Coordinates of C-alpha atoms in Angstrom, one line a residue:
Chain A
M50 CA 58.3 24.8 29.5
K51 CA 57.9 22.2 32.3
L52 CA 57.3 24.9 34.9
G53 CA 54.7 26.5 32.7
G54 CA 53.0 23.1 32.2
F55 CA 52.8 22.4 35.8
L56 CA 51.6 25.9 36.5
L57 CA 48.8 25.2 34.0
L58 CA 48.0 21.9 35.5
L59 CA 47.4 23.7 38.9
S60 CA 45.5 26.6 37.3
G61 CA 43.2 24.0 35.6
W62 CA 42.6 22.4 38.9
G63 CA 42.0 25.8 40.5
I64 CA 39.2 26.6 37.9
V65 CA 37.6 23.2 38.8
I66 CA 37.6 23.8 42.4
A67 CA 36.4 27.4 42.1
A68 CA 33.5 26.3 39.9
L69 CA 32.7 23.6 42.5
A70 CA 32.9 26.2 45.4
L71 CA 31.4 29.3 43.9
L72 CA 28.8 28.2 41.2
H73 CA 25.6 26.1 41.3
G74 CA 23.3 24.3 38.9
H75 CA 24.0 24.0 35.2
M76 CA 27.1 26.5 35.2
V77 CA 29.4 24.1 37.3
A78 CA 29.8 21.5 34.5
P79 CA 31.1 23.9 31.8
F80 CA 33.6 25.4 34.1
I81 CA 34.9 22.0 35.2
Y82 CA 35.3 21.0 31.6
A83 CA 37.0 24.3 30.9
G84 CA 39.5 23.6 33.8
F85 CA 40.0 20.1 32.5
A86 CA 41.0 21.8 29.0
V87 CA 43.5 24.0 30.7
E88 CA 45.0 20.9 32.5
I89 CA 45.3 19.1 29.0
L90 CA 47.3 22.2 27.6
G91 CA 49.4 21.9 30.8
L92 CA 50.0 18.2 30.2
V93 CA 51.0 18.9 26.5
L94 CA 53.6 21.4 27.8
V95 CA 55.0 19.1 30.5
F96 CA 55.4 16.2 28.0
R97 CA 57.0 18.5 25.4
G98 CA 59.4 20.0 28.2
H99 CA 60.6 16.4 29.0
L100 CA 61.4 15.3 25.6
P101 CA 65.2 14.9 25.0
G102 CA 66.9 18.0 23.8
R103 CA 64.5 20.3 25.4
E104 CA 66.1 20.3 28.9
D105 CA 67.2 23.6 28.5
A106 CA 63.6 24.7 28.1
A107 CA 62.8 24.1 31.8
Chain B
M299 CA 26.3 -6.0 65.9
N300 CA 23.3 -7.8 64.2
L301 CA 23.6 -10.9 62.1
D302 CA 23.7 -8.9 58.9
G303 CA 26.4 -6.8 60.2
Q304 CA 28.5 -9.9 61.3
V305 CA 28.0 -11.4 57.8
S306 CA 29.3 -8.1 56.3
F307 CA 32.1 -8.0 58.6
A308 CA 33.2 -11.6 57.9
L309 CA 32.8 -11.0 54.2
A310 CA 34.9 -7.8 54.2
L311 CA 37.5 -9.3 56.3
M312 CA 37.9 -12.3 54.0
F313 CA 38.2 -10.0 50.9
I314 CA 40.8 -7.8 52.7
L315 CA 42.8 -10.8 53.4
L316 CA 43.2 -11.4 49.7
V317 CA 44.6 -8.0 49.0
P318 CA 48.4 -9.0 49.7
F319 CA 48.2 -11.2 46.7
A320 CA 47.9 -8.2 44.6
I321 CA 51.0 -6.8 46.2
A322 CA 52.8 -10.1 45.8
G323 CA 51.7 -10.2 42.0
L324 CA 52.8 -6.8 41.3
A325 CA 56.2 -7.4 42.9
L326 CA 56.7 -10.5 40.7
I327 CA 55.6 -8.6 37.5
N328 CA 58.2 -5.9 38.4
T329 CA 60.9 -8.3 39.1
G330 CA 60.2 -10.5 36.0
L331 CA 60.1 -7.5 33.5
G332 CA 63.4 -6.2 35.0
R333 CA 66.9 -7.6 34.3
S334 CA 68.4 -10.7 35.9
R335 CA 71.3 -8.7 37.6
S336 CA 68.8 -6.6 39.5
A337 CA 66.2 -9.3 40.4
A338 CA 67.1 -9.6 44.0
H339 CA 67.2 -5.9 44.3
A340 CA 63.8 -5.5 42.7
M341 CA 62.2 -8.0 45.3
T342 CA 64.1 -6.4 48.2
T343 CA 63.1 -3.0 47.2
A344 CA 59.4 -4.1 46.9
L345 CA 59.6 -5.6 50.4
C346 CA 61.1 -2.5 51.9
V347 CA 58.9 -0.1 50.1
V348 CA 55.8 -1.9 51.2
A349 CA 57.2 -1.9 54.7
V350 CA 57.8 1.9 54.7
A351 CA 54.4 2.6 53.0
I352 CA 52.5 0.5 55.8
L353 CA 54.4 2.1 58.7
V354 CA 54.2 5.7 57.4
Y355 CA 50.5 5.3 56.6
F356 CA 50.0 3.9 60.0
I357 CA 51.9 6.7 61.7
C358 CA 50.5 9.7 59.8
G359 CA 48.9 8.8 56.5
F360 CA 45.5 7.8 57.8
A361 CA 45.4 10.9 60.2
M362 CA 46.1 13.0 56.9
Q363 CA 43.3 11.2 55.0
G364 CA 40.7 11.3 57.7
S365 CA 38.0 8.8 58.0
G366 CA 35.0 10.4 56.2
N367 CA 31.4 9.1 56.5
A368 CA 31.5 6.9 53.6
Q369 CA 34.0 4.4 55.0
T370 CA 31.6 2.8 57.4
F371 CA 28.4 0.9 56.9
P372 CA 26.0 2.1 58.0
P373 CA 27.6 5.6 58.0
E374 CA 28.7 6.8 61.4
P375 CA 29.2 10.2 62.6
K376 CA 32.5 11.6 61.3
T377 CA 35.4 10.9 63.7
E378 CA 38.8 12.2 62.7
P379 CA 41.7 9.7 63.5
Q380 CA 44.9 11.2 64.9
L381 CA 48.6 10.1 64.6
F382 CA 49.3 6.4 65.1
L383 CA 45.6 5.6 64.4
H384 CA 44.5 7.0 67.7
G385 CA 40.6 7.7 67.5
I386 CA 39.9 4.5 65.7
R387 CA 37.3 2.3 67.4
W388 CA 38.8 -1.1 67.1
G389 CA 36.5 -3.9 66.6
S390 CA 34.0 -1.7 64.8
L391 CA 33.3 -2.1 61.1
S392 CA 35.1 1.2 60.4
S393 CA 38.3 -0.3 61.8
M394 CA 38.4 -2.6 58.9
S395 CA 38.7 0.3 56.4
V396 CA 42.0 1.0 58.2
L397 CA 43.2 -2.4 57.2
L398 CA 42.1 -2.0 53.5
W399 CA 43.6 1.5 53.4
I400 CA 47.0 0.3 54.7
E401 CA 47.1 -2.5 52.2
A402 CA 46.0 -0.1 49.5
A403 CA 49.0 2.2 50.4
G404 CA 51.3 -0.7 50.2
L405 CA 50.1 -1.7 46.8
A406 CA 50.3 1.9 45.4
S407 CA 53.8 2.2 46.7
L408 CA 54.9 -0.6 44.5
I409 CA 53.7 0.9 41.2
P410 CA 56.6 3.6 40.8
L411 CA 59.2 0.7 41.1
G412 CA 58.1 -0.8 37.8
A413 CA 59.0 2.5 35.9
A414 CA 62.2 3.0 37.7
S415 CA 63.3 -0.6 37.4
D416 CA 67.2 -1.5 37.2
R417 CA 68.2 2.2 38.1
W418 CA 66.6 3.4 41.3
R419 CA 68.6 3.0 44.5
L420 CA 67.0 1.3 47.5
G421 CA 67.3 4.3 49.9
P422 CA 65.9 6.9 47.8
A423 CA 63.0 4.4 46.8
C424 CA 62.2 4.1 50.4
A425 CA 62.5 7.9 51.0
S426 CA 60.2 8.6 48.1
T427 CA 57.6 6.1 49.3
A428 CA 57.6 7.7 52.6
L429 CA 56.5 11.0 51.1
F430 CA 54.0 9.2 48.9
S431 CA 52.4 7.4 51.8
A432 CA 52.3 10.5 54.1
C433 CA 51.3 13.0 51.5
T434 CA 50.4 12.3 48.0
F435 CA 48.1 9.1 48.6
P436 CA 46.2 10.5 51.6
V437 CA 45.8 13.9 50.0
F438 CA 43.8 12.4 47.1
A439 CA 42.0 9.9 49.3
R440 CA 40.9 12.7 51.4
L441 CA 39.8 15.0 48.7
S442 CA 37.9 12.1 46.9
Q443 CA 35.7 11.7 50.0
G444 CA 34.9 15.5 50.1
L445 CA 34.6 16.5 46.4
W446 CA 30.7 16.5 45.8
V447 CA 29.3 17.6 42.7
A448 CA 25.5 17.9 42.1
G449 CA 24.5 14.4 41.2
G450 CA 27.3 12.4 42.8
Q451 CA 30.5 11.9 44.5
I452 CA 33.8 10.4 42.9
H453 CA 33.0 6.9 42.6
D454 CA 36.1 4.7 43.0
P455 CA 35.6 1.8 45.5
G456 CA 38.5 -0.3 44.2
G457 CA 41.0 2.5 43.8
S458 CA 41.4 3.1 40.0
G459 CA 42.3 6.6 40.9
I460 CA 43.4 6.6 44.6
I461 CA 45.7 3.5 44.3
N462 CA 46.5 3.2 40.5
V463 CA 46.5 6.8 39.1
S464 CA 48.3 8.3 42.1
G465 CA 50.9 5.4 41.8
G466 CA 51.1 5.7 38.1
L467 CA 51.7 9.5 38.1
T468 CA 54.3 9.0 40.6
A469 CA 56.0 6.4 38.4
L470 CA 56.1 8.8 35.6
A471 CA 57.5 11.6 37.7
V472 CA 60.2 9.2 38.9
A473 CA 61.0 7.8 35.4
W474 CA 61.4 11.3 34.2
L475 CA 63.7 12.3 37.1
L476 CA 65.8 9.0 36.6
G477 CA 66.1 9.2 32.8
P478 CA 66.3 6.1 30.7
R479 CA 68.5 3.1 31.5
S480 CA 71.8 3.3 29.9
G481 CA 71.8 1.9 26.3
K482 CA 68.0 2.2 26.1
Y483 CA 68.0 4.9 23.5
S484 CA 70.5 5.3 20.6
A485 CA 72.0 8.6 19.5
N486 CA 69.3 9.1 17.0
G487 CA 66.5 8.5 19.7
M488 CA 65.5 4.8 18.6
P489 CA 64.6 2.6 21.5
A490 CA 66.3 -0.7 22.2
A491 CA 64.3 -3.7 23.2
I492 CA 65.8 -4.8 26.6
P493 CA 63.8 -8.1 27.3
A494 CA 62.2 -9.2 30.5
H495 CA 64.4 -11.6 32.3
N496 CA 61.7 -13.9 33.5
G497 CA 58.4 -14.2 31.7
V498 CA 57.0 -16.9 34.0
F499 CA 57.3 -14.6 37.0
V500 CA 55.4 -11.9 35.0
L501 CA 52.5 -14.2 34.0
F502 CA 52.3 -15.9 37.4
G503 CA 52.2 -12.4 39.0
C504 CA 49.3 -11.7 36.8
L505 CA 47.5 -14.5 38.1
L506 CA 48.4 -13.7 41.8
A507 CA 47.4 -10.0 41.0
W508 CA 43.9 -11.4 39.9
V509 CA 43.2 -13.0 43.3
G510 CA 44.4 -9.8 45.0
W511 CA 42.4 -7.5 42.8
I512 CA 39.3 -9.6 43.4
G513 CA 39.7 -9.1 47.2
L514 CA 40.6 -5.4 46.6
N515 CA 37.5 -4.6 44.6
A516 CA 35.1 -6.6 46.6
A517 CA 36.4 -5.4 49.9
G518 CA 36.3 -1.8 48.4
A519 CA 32.7 -2.2 47.2
I520 CA 31.7 -3.2 50.9
V521 CA 33.8 -0.9 52.8
N522 CA 33.9 2.3 50.8
S523 CA 30.5 2.3 49.4
A524 CA 28.5 2.5 52.7
L525 CA 26.0 0.0 51.2
P526 CA 23.1 -1.4 53.3
S527 CA 23.6 -4.9 54.7
S528 CA 21.0 -6.4 52.4
E529 CA 23.0 -5.4 49.2
I530 CA 26.5 -6.4 50.4
S531 CA 26.5 -9.9 49.1
A532 CA 25.1 -9.0 45.7
R533 CA 27.5 -6.1 45.3
S534 CA 30.6 -8.2 46.2
V535 CA 29.6 -10.9 43.7
L536 CA 29.1 -8.2 41.0
A537 CA 32.4 -6.6 41.8
I538 CA 34.2 -10.0 41.6
L539 CA 32.5 -10.9 38.2
N540 CA 33.2 -7.4 36.8
T541 CA 36.9 -7.6 37.8
T542 CA 37.1 -10.9 36.3
V543 CA 35.6 -10.4 32.9
A544 CA 37.2 -7.0 32.5
A545 CA 40.7 -8.5 33.0
A546 CA 39.8 -11.4 30.6
A547 CA 38.6 -9.2 28.0
A548 CA 41.5 -6.8 28.2
A549 CA 44.2 -9.7 28.0
L550 CA 42.6 -11.2 24.9
T551 CA 42.2 -7.8 23.2
A552 CA 45.8 -7.0 24.2
A553 CA 46.8 -10.4 22.6
I554 CA 44.8 -9.7 19.4
T555 CA 46.2 -6.1 19.2
T556 CA 49.8 -7.2 19.3
R557 CA 49.1 -10.1 17.0
I558 CA 47.9 -7.5 14.5
R559 CA 50.3 -4.9 15.3
F560 CA 53.5 -7.0 15.6
R561 CA 52.5 -10.3 13.7
R562 CA 52.7 -12.4 16.9
P563 CA 51.1 -12.1 20.5
D564 CA 53.7 -10.3 23.0
A565 CA 53.8 -12.0 26.3
S566 CA 54.7 -8.9 28.4
L567 CA 51.9 -6.8 26.8
I568 CA 49.4 -9.5 27.2
A569 CA 50.4 -9.4 31.0
N570 CA 50.0 -5.6 30.9
G571 CA 46.6 -5.9 29.2
W572 CA 45.4 -8.4 31.9
M573 CA 46.6 -5.8 34.5
A574 CA 45.0 -2.9 32.7
G575 CA 41.8 -4.8 32.8
L576 CA 42.1 -5.3 36.6
V577 CA 43.0 -1.6 37.0
A578 CA 40.2 -0.2 34.9
S579 CA 37.6 -2.4 36.4
S580 CA 38.3 -1.0 39.9
A581 CA 36.4 2.2 39.6
G582 CA 33.1 0.8 38.4
C583 CA 33.4 -2.6 39.9
A584 CA 30.3 -2.3 42.0
T585 CA 28.1 -0.4 39.7
L586 CA 28.8 -1.4 36.1
K587 CA 26.9 -4.2 34.4
P588 CA 29.1 -7.2 33.3
A589 CA 28.6 -6.2 29.6
T590 CA 29.9 -2.8 30.1
A591 CA 32.7 -4.1 32.4
I592 CA 33.7 -6.2 29.4
L593 CA 33.7 -3.1 27.1
T594 CA 35.8 -1.4 29.7
G595 CA 38.3 -4.1 29.5
I596 CA 38.3 -4.3 25.7
I597 CA 39.1 -0.6 25.6
A598 CA 41.8 -0.8 28.3
G599 CA 43.4 -3.8 26.4
V600 CA 43.8 -1.5 23.2
L601 CA 44.7 1.5 25.2
V602 CA 47.6 -0.3 27.0
V603 CA 49.3 -1.5 23.9
I604 CA 49.0 1.8 22.2
S605 CA 50.2 3.6 25.3
V606 CA 53.2 1.6 26.0
E607 CA 54.4 2.1 22.4
W608 CA 53.7 5.7 22.4
F609 CA 55.5 6.4 25.8
E610 CA 58.5 4.5 24.7
L611 CA 58.8 5.6 21.0
H612 CA 57.4 9.1 21.0
L613 CA 57.6 10.4 24.5
K614 CA 60.9 8.7 25.2
V615 CA 59.9 7.5 28.7
D616 CA 61.8 4.4 29.7
D617 CA 59.2 2.4 31.6
P618 CA 60.4 -1.2 31.8
C619 CA 57.2 -2.6 33.3
G620 CA 54.7 -0.4 31.5
S621 CA 53.7 1.0 34.9
V622 CA 52.6 4.4 33.7
S623 CA 50.4 2.9 30.8
V624 CA 48.9 0.2 33.0
H625 CA 48.2 2.1 36.1
A626 CA 48.0 5.9 35.2
V627 CA 46.5 5.7 31.7
C628 CA 44.1 2.7 32.3
G629 CA 43.4 3.9 35.8
L630 CA 42.2 7.1 34.3
W631 CA 40.1 5.3 31.8
G632 CA 38.6 3.3 34.6
L633 CA 37.4 6.4 36.3
L634 CA 36.0 7.8 33.1
A635 CA 34.3 4.5 32.2
A636 CA 32.5 4.5 35.5
G637 CA 31.1 7.9 34.8
I638 CA 30.2 7.1 31.1
F639 CA 28.6 3.7 31.6
V640 CA 26.5 4.6 34.9
G641 CA 24.6 6.9 32.5
S642 CA 24.1 9.9 34.8
A643 CA 25.4 13.4 33.8
G644 CA 26.1 14.3 37.4
Q645 CA 28.2 11.1 38.0
F646 CA 30.1 11.7 34.7
T647 CA 30.9 15.3 36.1
A648 CA 32.0 14.0 39.4
Q649 CA 34.5 11.5 37.7
M650 CA 35.8 14.3 35.6
V651 CA 36.4 16.2 38.9
G652 CA 38.4 13.3 40.1
I653 CA 40.4 13.1 37.0
A654 CA 41.1 16.7 37.2
T655 CA 42.3 16.5 40.7
L656 CA 44.6 13.8 39.9
L657 CA 46.2 15.5 37.0
G658 CA 46.0 19.0 38.3
L659 CA 46.9 18.7 41.9
I660 CA 48.3 15.1 42.4
F661 CA 50.8 15.0 39.5
P662 CA 52.4 18.5 40.2
L663 CA 52.5 17.5 44.0
T664 CA 54.2 14.2 43.5
Y665 CA 56.5 15.4 40.7
G666 CA 57.5 18.5 43.1
L667 CA 58.1 16.2 46.0
N668 CA 60.3 13.8 44.1
W669 CA 62.1 16.5 42.3
L670 CA 63.0 18.1 45.8
L671 CA 64.0 14.8 47.2
N672 CA 66.2 14.0 44.2
R673 CA 68.1 17.2 45.0
F674 CA 69.0 15.8 48.5
I675 CA 69.3 12.1 47.8
W676 CA 70.4 11.5 44.2
Y677 CA 67.9 8.8 42.9
R678 CA 69.9 7.2 40.3
V679 CA 72.6 4.5 40.7
S680 CA 76.1 5.4 39.3
P681 CA 77.0 4.2 35.8
D682 CA 79.3 1.6 37.3
G683 CA 76.5 0.3 39.5
E684 CA 74.1 0.2 36.6
R685 CA 76.5 -1.7 34.5
Q686 CA 77.4 -4.1 37.4
G687 CA 73.7 -4.7 38.3
L688 CA 72.0 -3.4 41.4
D689 CA 72.2 -6.9 43.0
L690 CA 75.9 -6.7 43.2
H691 CA 76.2 -3.1 43.6
E692 CA 73.7 -2.5 46.4
L693 CA 73.1 -5.9 47.9
G694 CA 76.4 -7.4 47.3
A695 CA 74.9 -10.8 46.2
D696 CA 73.3 -11.9 42.9
A697 CA 69.7 -13.3 42.6
Y698 CA 71.1 -16.1 40.5
P699 CA 74.6 -16.7 41.6
E700 CA 75.1 -19.9 39.6
F701 CA 74.1 -18.3 36.3
V702 CA 76.5 -16.8 34.0
V703 CA 76.0 -13.1 33.9
H704 CA 75.5 -12.1 30.3
S705 CA 76.7 -8.8 28.7
D706 CA 74.9 -6.0 27.0
E707 CA 75.0 -7.7 23.7
F708 CA 71.5 -6.6 22.8
L709 CA 72.0 -3.0 23.4
Q710 CA 72.7 -0.5 20.7
R711 CA 76.1 0.9 20.9

């Protein structure tokens, strides 16, 4: 779960950077927020993975 | 250099000289909130960690970060510094940014110590700081100079993100890797209150940090914002005012919140509130109006109290000094507030890119580096060493040799 969470964090950042690099105008912001939402999901997984009793989930 | 340039140089230098007070304040806060049997160790580690951060940043951190156009006023053509600061034109205004960044690296490196209090060995703390100062800190500093969004660049002259969030996220990673102090959580997961050993250190540390943060934010507003000379005096006054009112509002809000929540004001949470206000004010110190800086402080004061409780009770993160809540959570809020209250959609999006970079790149990076280092050099002190106290175990001498060392009578069995 921890690894999955960190991968989602990196994926979210990848979406943000891809939006900055590839898109222009009004399309940039929605993709940045979408990437941010993916990162929030990743954070939730990372926190859940670190709760006591869930170490085996790593 | 013309007269305006000389005045700007003198002002920036004066503010930069105040920044070590922030380092001293944070070291005192970390020491006071820890236990008496690890007090000398906490101060010694703080000194060693700052020394490592400064030297590593001098050797390779600044080269990794790159100079960037925005660090000089007026902006100069980009010149990339190399290892050992080769390529820096000494005596120029841009050389002052090196001073500020070195002090910033020292300040950021202290933040993880608060979360790792009473259980992190000296050697691994220094090794982790070397990685932080050589990699994590400069990577975000470099990216934040280059991530432009239509309508703005990440705005963070005082270092809410670069200094505080990067340090706070490293603190969270280290706290997870170390695990809680022995006796902190009972078998059913309820946390025990392990009280601060010296409240006076903590509260005096807050006042020292205030002086340091004034220097940090005002110097950052001058050096990192590439302002024209005519605006420098006005912006530095605004930065000082915003820093001060945000901290005041946050401390009072934390006092009121703890009074409502726990029926009496809590000294350590009020101190955390004060620090949260300083941290949250840093990103928007040179652009926010004082009224919005107060609002930023009020929200930071509430946020830090809720966050400290949430991390301890629900997320089971043992963070004795509240470093994650103060520096990571309130630093993120500071970055967001600078985007919200400036009132431009482009600037808000730029701030969101900064937050996304911190969470999506810097957090996995710092966690991964510390996880790897922990495989080679075990971070945590042995159970015997923890019981004995890090002063005796690692340094061979107590901070307070004439005091009677008390037992763990307040810990849950």
